[in-house]
GROMACS .gro file of N, CA and C in nm:
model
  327
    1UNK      N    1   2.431  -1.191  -3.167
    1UNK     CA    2   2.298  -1.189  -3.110
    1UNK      C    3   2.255  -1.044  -3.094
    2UNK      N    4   2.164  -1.025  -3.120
    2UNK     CA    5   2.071  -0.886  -3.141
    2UNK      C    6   2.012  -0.917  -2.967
    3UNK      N    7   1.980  -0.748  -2.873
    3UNK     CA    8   1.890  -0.759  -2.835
    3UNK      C    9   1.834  -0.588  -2.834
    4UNK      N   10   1.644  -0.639  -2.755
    4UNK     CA   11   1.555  -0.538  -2.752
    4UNK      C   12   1.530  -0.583  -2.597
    5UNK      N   13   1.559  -0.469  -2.577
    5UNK     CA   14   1.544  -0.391  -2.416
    5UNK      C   15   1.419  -0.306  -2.385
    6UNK      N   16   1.308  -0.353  -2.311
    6UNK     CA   17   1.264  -0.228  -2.315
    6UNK      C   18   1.194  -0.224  -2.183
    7UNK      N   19   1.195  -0.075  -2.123
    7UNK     CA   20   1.214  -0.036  -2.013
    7UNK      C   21   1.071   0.011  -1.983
    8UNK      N   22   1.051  -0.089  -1.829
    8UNK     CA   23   0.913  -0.111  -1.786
    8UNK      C   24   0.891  -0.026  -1.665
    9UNK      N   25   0.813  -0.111  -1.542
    9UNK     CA   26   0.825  -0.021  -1.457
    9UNK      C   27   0.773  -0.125  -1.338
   10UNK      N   28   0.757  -0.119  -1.223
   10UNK     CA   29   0.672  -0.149  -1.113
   10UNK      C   30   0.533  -0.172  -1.124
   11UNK      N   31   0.486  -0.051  -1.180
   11UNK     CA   32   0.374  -0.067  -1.215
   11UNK      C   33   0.311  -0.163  -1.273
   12UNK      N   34   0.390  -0.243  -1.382
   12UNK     CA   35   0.375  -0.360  -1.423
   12UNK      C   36   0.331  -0.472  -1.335
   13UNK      N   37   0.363  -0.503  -1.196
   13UNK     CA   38   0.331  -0.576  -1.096
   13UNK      C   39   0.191  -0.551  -1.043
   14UNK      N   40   0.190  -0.454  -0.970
   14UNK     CA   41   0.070  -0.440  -0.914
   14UNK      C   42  -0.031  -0.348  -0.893
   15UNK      N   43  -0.174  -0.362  -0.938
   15UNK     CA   44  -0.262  -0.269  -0.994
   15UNK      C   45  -0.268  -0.158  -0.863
   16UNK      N   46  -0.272  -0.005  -0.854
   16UNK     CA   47  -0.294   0.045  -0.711
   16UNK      C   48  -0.385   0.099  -0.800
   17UNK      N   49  -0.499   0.216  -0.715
   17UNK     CA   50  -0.588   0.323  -0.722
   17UNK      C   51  -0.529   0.481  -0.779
   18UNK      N   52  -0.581   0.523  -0.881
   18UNK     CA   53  -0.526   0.652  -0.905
   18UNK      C   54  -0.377   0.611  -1.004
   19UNK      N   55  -0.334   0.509  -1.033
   19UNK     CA   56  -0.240   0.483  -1.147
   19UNK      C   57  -0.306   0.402  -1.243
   20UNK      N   58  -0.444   0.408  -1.266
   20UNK     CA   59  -0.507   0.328  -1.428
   20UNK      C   60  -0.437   0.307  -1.518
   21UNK      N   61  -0.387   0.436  -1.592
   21UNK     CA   62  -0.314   0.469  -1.737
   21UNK      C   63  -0.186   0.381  -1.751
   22UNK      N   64  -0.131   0.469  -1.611
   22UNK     CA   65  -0.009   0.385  -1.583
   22UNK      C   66  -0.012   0.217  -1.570
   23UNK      N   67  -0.075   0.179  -1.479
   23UNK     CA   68  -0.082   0.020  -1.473
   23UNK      C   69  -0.124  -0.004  -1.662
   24UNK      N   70  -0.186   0.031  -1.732
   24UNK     CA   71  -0.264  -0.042  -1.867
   24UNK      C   72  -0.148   0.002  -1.936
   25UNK      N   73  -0.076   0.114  -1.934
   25UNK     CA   74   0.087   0.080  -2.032
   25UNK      C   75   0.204  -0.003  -1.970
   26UNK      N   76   0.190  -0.041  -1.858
   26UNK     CA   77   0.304  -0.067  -1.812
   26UNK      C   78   0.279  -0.220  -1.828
   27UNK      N   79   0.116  -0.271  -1.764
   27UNK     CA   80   0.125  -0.419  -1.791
   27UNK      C   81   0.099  -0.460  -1.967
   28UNK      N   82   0.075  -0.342  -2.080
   28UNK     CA   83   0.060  -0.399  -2.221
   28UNK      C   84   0.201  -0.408  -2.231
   29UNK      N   85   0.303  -0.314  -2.192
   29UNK     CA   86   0.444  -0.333  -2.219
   29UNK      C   87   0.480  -0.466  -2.184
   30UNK      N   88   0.426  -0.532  -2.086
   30UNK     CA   89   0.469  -0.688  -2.023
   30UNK      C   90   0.426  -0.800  -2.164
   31UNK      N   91   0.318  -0.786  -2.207
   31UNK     CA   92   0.262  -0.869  -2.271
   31UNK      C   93   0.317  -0.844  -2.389
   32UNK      N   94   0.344  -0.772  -2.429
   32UNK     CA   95   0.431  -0.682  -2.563
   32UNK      C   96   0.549  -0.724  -2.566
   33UNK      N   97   0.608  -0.767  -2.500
   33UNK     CA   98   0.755  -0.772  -2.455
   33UNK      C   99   0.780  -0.943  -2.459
   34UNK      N  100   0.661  -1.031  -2.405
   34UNK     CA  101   0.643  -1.172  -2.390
   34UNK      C  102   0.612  -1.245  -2.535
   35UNK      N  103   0.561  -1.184  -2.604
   35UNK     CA  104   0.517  -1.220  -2.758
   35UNK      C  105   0.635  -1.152  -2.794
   36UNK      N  106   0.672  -1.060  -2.779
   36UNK     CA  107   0.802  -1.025  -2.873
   36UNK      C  108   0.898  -1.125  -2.865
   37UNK      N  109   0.910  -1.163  -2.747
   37UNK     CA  110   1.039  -1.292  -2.694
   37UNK      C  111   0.989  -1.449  -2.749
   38UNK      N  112   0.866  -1.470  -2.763
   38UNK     CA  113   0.784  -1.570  -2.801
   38UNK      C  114   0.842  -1.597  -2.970
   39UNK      N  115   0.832  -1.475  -3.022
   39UNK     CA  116   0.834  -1.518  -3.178
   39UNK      C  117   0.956  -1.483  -3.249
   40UNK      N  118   1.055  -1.464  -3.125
   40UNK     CA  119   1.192  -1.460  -3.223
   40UNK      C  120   1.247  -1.536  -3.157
   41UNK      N  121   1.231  -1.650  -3.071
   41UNK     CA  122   1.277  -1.768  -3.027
   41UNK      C  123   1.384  -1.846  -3.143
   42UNK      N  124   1.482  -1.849  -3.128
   42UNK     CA  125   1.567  -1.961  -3.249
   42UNK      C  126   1.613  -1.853  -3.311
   43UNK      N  127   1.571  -1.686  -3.329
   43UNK     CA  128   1.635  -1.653  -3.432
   43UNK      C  129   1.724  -1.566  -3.373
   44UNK      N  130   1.824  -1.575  -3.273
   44UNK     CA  131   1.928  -1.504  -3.200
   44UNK      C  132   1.905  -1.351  -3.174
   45UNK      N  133   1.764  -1.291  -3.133
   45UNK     CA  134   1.726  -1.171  -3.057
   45UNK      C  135   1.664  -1.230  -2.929
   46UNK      N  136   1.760  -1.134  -2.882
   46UNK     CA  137   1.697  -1.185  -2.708
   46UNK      C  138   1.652  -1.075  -2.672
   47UNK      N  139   1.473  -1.082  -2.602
   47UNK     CA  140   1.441  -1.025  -2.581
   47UNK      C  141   1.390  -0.977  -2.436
   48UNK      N  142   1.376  -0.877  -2.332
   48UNK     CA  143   1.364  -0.838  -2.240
   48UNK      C  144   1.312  -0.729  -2.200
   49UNK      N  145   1.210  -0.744  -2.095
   49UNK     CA  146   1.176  -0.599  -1.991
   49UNK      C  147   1.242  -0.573  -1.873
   50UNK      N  148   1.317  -0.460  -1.851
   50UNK     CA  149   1.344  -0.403  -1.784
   50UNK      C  150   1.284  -0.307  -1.677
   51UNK      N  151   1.255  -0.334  -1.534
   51UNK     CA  152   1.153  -0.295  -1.487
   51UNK      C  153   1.219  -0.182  -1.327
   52UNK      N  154   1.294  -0.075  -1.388
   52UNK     CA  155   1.363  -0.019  -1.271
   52UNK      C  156   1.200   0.022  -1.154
   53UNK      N  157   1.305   0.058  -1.036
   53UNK     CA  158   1.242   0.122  -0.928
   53UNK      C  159   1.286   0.255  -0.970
   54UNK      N  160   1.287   0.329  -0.843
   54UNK     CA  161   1.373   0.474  -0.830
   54UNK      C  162   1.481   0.504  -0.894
   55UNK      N  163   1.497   0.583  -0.990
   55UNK     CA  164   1.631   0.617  -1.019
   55UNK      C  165   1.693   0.723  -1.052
   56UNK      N  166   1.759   0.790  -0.983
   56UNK     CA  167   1.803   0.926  -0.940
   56UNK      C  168   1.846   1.047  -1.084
   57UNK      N  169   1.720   1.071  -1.166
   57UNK     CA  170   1.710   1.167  -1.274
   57UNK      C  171   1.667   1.309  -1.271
   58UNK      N  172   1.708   1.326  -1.421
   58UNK     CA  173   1.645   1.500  -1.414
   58UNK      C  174   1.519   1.522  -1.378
   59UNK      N  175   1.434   1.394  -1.421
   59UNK     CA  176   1.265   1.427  -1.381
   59UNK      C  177   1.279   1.460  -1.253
   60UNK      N  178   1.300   1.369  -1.116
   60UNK     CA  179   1.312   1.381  -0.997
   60UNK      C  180   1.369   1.495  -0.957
   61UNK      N  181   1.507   1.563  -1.012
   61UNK     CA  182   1.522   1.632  -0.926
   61UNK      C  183   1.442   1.806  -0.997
   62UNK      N  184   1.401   1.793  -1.157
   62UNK     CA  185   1.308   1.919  -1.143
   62UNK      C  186   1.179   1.908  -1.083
   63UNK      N  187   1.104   1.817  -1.057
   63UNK     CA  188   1.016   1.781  -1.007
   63UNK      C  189   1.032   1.864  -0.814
   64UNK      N  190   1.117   1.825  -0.758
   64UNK     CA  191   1.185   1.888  -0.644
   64UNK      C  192   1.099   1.797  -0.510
   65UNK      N  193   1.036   1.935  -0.428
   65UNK     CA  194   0.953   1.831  -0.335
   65UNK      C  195   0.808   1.846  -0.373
   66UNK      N  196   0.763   1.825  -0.503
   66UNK     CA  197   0.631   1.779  -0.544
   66UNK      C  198   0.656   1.620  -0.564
   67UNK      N  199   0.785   1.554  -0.605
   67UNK     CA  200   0.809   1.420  -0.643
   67UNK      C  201   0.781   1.353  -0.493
   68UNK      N  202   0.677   1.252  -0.547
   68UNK     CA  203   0.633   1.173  -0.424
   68UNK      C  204   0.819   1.113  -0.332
   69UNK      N  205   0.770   1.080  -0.244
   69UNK     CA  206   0.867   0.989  -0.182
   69UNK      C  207   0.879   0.827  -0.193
   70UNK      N  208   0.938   0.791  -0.245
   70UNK     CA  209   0.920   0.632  -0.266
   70UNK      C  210   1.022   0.568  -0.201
   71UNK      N  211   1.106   0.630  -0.142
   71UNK     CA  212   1.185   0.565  -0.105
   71UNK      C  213   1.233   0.650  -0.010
   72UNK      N  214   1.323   0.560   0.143
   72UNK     CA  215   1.408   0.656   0.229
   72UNK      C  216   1.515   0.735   0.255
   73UNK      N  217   1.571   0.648   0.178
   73UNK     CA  218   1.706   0.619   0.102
   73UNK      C  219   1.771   0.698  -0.016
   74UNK      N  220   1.853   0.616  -0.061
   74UNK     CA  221   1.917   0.681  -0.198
   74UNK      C  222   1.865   0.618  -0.264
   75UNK      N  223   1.791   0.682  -0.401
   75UNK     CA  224   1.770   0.643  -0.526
   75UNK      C  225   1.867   0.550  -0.579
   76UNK      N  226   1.849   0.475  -0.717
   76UNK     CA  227   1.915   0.422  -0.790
   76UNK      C  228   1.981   0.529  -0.906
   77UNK      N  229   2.156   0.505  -0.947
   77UNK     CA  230   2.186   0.596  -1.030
   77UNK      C  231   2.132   0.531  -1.159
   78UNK      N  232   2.199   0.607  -1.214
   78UNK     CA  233   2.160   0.560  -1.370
   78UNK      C  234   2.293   0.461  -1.416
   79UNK      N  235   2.394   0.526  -1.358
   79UNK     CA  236   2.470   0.323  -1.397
   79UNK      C  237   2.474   0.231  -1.371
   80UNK      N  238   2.373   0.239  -1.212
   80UNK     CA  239   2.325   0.125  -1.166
   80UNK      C  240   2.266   0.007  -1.247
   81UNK      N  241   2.141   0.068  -1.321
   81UNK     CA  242   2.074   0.080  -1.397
   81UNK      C  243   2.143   0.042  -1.524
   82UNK      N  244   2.222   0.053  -1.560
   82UNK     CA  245   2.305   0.055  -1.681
   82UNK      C  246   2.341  -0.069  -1.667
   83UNK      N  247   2.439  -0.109  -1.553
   83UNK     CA  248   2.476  -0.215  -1.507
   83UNK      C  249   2.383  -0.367  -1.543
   84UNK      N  250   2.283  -0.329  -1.434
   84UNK     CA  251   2.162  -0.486  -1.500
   84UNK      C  252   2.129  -0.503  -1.614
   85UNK      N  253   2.102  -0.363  -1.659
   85UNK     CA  254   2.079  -0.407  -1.845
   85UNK      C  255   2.213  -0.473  -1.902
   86UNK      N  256   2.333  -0.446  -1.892
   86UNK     CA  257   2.450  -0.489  -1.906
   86UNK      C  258   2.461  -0.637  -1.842
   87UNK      N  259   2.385  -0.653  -1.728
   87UNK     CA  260   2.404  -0.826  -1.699
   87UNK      C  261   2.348  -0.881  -1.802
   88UNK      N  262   2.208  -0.865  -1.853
   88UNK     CA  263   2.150  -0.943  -1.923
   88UNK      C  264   2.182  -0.975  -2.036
   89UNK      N  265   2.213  -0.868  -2.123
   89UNK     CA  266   2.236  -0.868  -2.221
   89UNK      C  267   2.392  -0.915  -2.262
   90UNK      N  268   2.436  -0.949  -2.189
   90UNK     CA  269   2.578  -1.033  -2.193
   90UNK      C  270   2.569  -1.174  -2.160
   91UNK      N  271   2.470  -1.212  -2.151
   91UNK     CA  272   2.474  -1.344  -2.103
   91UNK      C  273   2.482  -1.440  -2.249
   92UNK      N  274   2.522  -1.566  -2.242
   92UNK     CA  275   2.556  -1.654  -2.309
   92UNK      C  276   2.399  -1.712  -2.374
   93UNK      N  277   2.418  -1.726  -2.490
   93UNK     CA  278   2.265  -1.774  -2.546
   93UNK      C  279   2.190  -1.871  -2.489
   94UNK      N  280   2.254  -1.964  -2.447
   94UNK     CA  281   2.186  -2.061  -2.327
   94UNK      C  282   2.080  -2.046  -2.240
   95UNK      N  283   2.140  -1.895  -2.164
   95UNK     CA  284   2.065  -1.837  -2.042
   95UNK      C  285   1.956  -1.722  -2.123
   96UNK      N  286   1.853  -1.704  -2.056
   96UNK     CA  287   1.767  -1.625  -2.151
   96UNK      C  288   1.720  -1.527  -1.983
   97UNK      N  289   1.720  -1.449  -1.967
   97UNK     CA  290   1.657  -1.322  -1.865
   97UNK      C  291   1.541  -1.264  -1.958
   98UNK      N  292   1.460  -1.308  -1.878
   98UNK     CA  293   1.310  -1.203  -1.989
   98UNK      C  294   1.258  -1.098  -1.883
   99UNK      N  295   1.294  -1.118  -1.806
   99UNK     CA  296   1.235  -0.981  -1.717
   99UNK      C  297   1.314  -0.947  -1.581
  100UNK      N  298   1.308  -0.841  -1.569
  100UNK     CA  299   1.405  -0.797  -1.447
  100UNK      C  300   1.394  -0.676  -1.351
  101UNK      N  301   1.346  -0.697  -1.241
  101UNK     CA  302   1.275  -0.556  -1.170
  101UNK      C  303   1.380  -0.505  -1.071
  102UNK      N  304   1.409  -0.451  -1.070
  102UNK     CA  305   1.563  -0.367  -1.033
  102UNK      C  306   1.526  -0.241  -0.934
  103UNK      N  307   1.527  -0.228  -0.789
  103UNK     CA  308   1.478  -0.139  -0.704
  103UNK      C  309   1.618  -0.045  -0.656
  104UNK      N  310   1.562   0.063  -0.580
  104UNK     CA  311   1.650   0.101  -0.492
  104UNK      C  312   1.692  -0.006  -0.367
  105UNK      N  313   1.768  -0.001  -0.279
  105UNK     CA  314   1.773  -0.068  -0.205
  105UNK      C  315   1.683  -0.024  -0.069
  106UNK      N  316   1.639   0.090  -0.081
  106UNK     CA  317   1.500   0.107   0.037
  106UNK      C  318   1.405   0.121  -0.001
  107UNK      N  319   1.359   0.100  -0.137
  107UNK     CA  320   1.227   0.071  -0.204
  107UNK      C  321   1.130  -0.020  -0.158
  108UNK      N  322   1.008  -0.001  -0.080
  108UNK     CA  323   0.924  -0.049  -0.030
  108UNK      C  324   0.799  -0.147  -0.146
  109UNK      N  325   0.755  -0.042  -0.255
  109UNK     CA  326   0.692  -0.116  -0.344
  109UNK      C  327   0.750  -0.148  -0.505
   0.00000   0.00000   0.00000
């Protein structure tokens, strides 16, 4: 079984003020991602969005304290992260995961 992963965001959920661009790639990635899974049905690619929260990268930390605060807490690492993509994509053909929003654990939105 083949799969395509592709990595979404929050934004995908819910429209705020001052993220336009962002919300219109993040929710075409949703719909992009749903027809992709739609039309390879039967032919053993499983397909999925991946929709992290926070997760503790180079952007964030060159960014420094201009990077908003989204959280109180500790970020998510990146093998965290690694990890859920790794649930899904191991699962038995039976079970199908098409989407998966994956936060820090003090992630508010």
């Amino acid at each position: 079984m083949s799969n395509v992963v592709n990595a979404g965001s929050p934004a995908s959920r819910v429209a705020r003020a001052s993220s336009s661009v962002c919300n219109l790639t993040e929710f075409g990635l949703n719909g992009f991602t749903e027809a992709l899974r739609q039309e390879f049905v039967g032919e053993y690619v499983r397909v999925v969005v991946v929709e992290p929260g926070t997760v503790q990268t180079e952007r964030v930390e060159h960014l420094g304290d201009a990077a908003p605060r989204q959280i109180s807490g500790e970020p998510m690492r990146t093998e965290d992260l690694a990890d859920a993509i790794g649930h899904v994509v191991i699962r038995e053909r039976r079970v199908a995961v098409n989407e998966m929003l994956v936060r820090a654990g003090d992630q508010t939105w």
